[in-house]
Short mmCIF file of C-alpha atoms in Angstrom, two decimals:
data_model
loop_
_atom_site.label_atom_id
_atom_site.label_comp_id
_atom_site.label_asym_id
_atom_site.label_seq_id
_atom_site.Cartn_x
_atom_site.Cartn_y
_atom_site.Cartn_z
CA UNK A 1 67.71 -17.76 12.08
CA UNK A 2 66.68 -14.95 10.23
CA UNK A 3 63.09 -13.15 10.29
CA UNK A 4 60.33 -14.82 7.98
CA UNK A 5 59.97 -12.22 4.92
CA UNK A 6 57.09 -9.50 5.46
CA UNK A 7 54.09 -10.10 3.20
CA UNK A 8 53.79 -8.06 -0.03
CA UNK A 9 52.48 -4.55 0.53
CA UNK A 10 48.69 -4.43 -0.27
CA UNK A 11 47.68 -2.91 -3.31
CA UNK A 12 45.46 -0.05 -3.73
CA UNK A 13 41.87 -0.32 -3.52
CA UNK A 14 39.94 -0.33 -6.62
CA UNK A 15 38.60 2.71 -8.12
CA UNK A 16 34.84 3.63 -6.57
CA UNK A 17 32.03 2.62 -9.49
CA UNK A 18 30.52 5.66 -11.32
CA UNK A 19 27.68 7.18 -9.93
CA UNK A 20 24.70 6.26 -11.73
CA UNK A 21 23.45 8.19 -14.06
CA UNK A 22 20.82 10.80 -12.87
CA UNK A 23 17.04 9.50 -13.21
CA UNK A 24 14.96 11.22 -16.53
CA UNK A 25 12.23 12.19 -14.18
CA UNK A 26 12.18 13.61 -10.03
CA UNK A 27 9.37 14.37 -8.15
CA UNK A 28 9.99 18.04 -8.62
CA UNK A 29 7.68 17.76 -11.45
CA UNK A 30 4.89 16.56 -9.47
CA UNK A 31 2.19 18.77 -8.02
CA UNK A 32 -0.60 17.68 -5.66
CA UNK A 33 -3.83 18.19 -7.34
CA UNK A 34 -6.31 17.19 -4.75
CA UNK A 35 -7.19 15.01 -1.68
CA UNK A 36 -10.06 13.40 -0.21
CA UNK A 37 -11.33 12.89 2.98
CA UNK A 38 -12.26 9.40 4.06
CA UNK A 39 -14.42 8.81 6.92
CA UNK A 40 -13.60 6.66 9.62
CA UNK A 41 -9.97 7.01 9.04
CA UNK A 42 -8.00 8.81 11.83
CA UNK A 43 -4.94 9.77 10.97
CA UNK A 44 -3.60 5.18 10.99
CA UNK A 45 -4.32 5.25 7.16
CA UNK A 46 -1.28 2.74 6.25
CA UNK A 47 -2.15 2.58 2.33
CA UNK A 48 -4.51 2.40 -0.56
CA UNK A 49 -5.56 0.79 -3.62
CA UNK A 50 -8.19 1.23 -6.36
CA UNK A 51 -10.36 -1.67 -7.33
CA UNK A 52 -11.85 -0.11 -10.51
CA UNK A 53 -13.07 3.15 -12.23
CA UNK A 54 -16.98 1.22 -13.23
CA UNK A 55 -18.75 2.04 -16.74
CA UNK A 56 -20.26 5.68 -15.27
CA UNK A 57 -16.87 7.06 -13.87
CA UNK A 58 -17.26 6.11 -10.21
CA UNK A 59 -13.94 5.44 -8.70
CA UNK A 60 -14.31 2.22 -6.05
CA UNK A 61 -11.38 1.66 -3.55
CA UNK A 62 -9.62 0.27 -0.97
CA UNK A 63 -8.39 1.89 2.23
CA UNK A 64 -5.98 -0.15 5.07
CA UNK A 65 -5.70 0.62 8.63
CA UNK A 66 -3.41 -0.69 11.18
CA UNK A 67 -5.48 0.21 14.58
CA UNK A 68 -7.86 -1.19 14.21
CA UNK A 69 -6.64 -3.75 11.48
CA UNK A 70 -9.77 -3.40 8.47
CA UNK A 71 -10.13 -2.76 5.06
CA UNK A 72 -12.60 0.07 4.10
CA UNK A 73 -14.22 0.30 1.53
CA UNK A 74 -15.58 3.11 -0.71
CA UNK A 75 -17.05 4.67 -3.73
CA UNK A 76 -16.78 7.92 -5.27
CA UNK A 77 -18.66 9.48 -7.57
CA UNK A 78 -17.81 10.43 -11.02
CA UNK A 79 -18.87 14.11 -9.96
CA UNK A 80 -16.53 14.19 -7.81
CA UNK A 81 -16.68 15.01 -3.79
CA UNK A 82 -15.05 12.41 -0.88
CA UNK A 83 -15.46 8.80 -0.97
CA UNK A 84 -18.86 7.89 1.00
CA UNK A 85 -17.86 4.31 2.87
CA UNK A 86 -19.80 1.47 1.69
CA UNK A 87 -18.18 -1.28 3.59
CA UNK A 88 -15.53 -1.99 6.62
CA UNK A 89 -14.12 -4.97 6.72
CA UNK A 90 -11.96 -6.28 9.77
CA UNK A 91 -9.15 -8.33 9.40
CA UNK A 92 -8.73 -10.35 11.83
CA UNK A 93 -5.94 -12.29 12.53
CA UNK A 94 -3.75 -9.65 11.29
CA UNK A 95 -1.09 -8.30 13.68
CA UNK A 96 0.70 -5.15 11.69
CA UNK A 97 -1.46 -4.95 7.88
CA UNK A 98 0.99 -2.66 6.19
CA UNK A 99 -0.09 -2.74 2.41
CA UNK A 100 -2.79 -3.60 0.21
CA UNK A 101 -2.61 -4.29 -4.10
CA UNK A 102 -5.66 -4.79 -6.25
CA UNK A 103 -5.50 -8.21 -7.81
CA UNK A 104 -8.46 -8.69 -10.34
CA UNK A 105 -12.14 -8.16 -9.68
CA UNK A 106 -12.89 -8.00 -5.73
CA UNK A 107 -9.79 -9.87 -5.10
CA UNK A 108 -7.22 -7.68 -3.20
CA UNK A 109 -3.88 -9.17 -1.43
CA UNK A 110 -3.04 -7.85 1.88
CA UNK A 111 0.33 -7.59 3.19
CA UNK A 112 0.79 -8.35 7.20
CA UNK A 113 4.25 -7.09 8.11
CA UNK A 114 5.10 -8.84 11.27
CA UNK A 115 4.09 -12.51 9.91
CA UNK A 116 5.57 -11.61 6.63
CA UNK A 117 2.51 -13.00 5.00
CA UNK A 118 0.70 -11.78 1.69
CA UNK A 119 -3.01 -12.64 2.21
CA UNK A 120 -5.35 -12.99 -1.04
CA UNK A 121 -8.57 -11.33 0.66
CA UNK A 122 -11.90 -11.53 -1.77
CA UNK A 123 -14.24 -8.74 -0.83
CA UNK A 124 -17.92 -9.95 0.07
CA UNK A 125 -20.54 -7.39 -2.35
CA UNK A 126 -20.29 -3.75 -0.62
CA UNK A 127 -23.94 -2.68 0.55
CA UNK A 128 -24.86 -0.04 -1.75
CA UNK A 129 -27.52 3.00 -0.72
CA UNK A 130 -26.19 3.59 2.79
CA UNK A 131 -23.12 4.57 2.67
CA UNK A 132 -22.00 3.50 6.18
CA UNK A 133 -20.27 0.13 7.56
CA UNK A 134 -21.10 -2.91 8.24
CA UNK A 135 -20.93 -5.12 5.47
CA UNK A 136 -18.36 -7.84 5.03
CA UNK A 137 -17.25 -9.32 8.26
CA UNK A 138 -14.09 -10.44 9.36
CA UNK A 139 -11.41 -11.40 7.25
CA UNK A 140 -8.54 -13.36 7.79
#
């Protein structure tokens, strides 16, 4: 008997795609301006987000931690200067918090990266004049 026939040589890969073209815009253009400092925070600030610039310029936002797990909150004035902390809020329940969007309002959504869950949190009214924890409770 005679050999089976070989199989048809292979034929060349296709060609590789063309790169895509180059983005309009890099980070090259980008410059920091500023910082601030926010108190409380050391150095397990995991992200940020703003709630809303109010009718006299004061800039009110959110800051997430990951050790301990909480949501801080603060104000800034519309002169300028760091945040002063109006509320902390700890989330409990939370094993890694790793990101936090502004929804509408007081309404912020909390990502928890081991679960995989995205938590709708509604902040409790900060407690304005002190400028120093408390408020809120536990979340989660």
């Amino acid at each position: 008997p005679s050999p089976p026939p070989s199989p048809p040589p292979m034929p060349p890969p296709p060609p590789l795609p063309p790169r895509p073209p180059r983005a309009p815009f890099s980070l090259d253009g980008f410059r920091k301006t500023g910082g601030w400092t926010l108190s409380g925070v050391n150095g397990d600030l995991v992200d940020g987000a703003v709630l809303q610039v109010d009718g006299d310029g004061n800039l009110w936002l959110v800051a997430l931690t990951c050790e301990p797990a909480q949501l801080r909150e603060y104000v800034m004035g519309s002169a300028g200067g760091d945040p002063v902390l109006l509320a902390v809020y700890e989330l409990r329940g939370f094993r890694e918090p790793e990101g936090v969007s502004f929804v509408a309002g007081r309404v912020v959504v909390v990502a928890d990266k081991v679960s995989g869950h995205l938590v709708e949190v509604e902040l409790s009214a900060p407690l304005l004049g002190g400028g120093g924890g408390g408020g809120g409770g536990g979340l989660g």
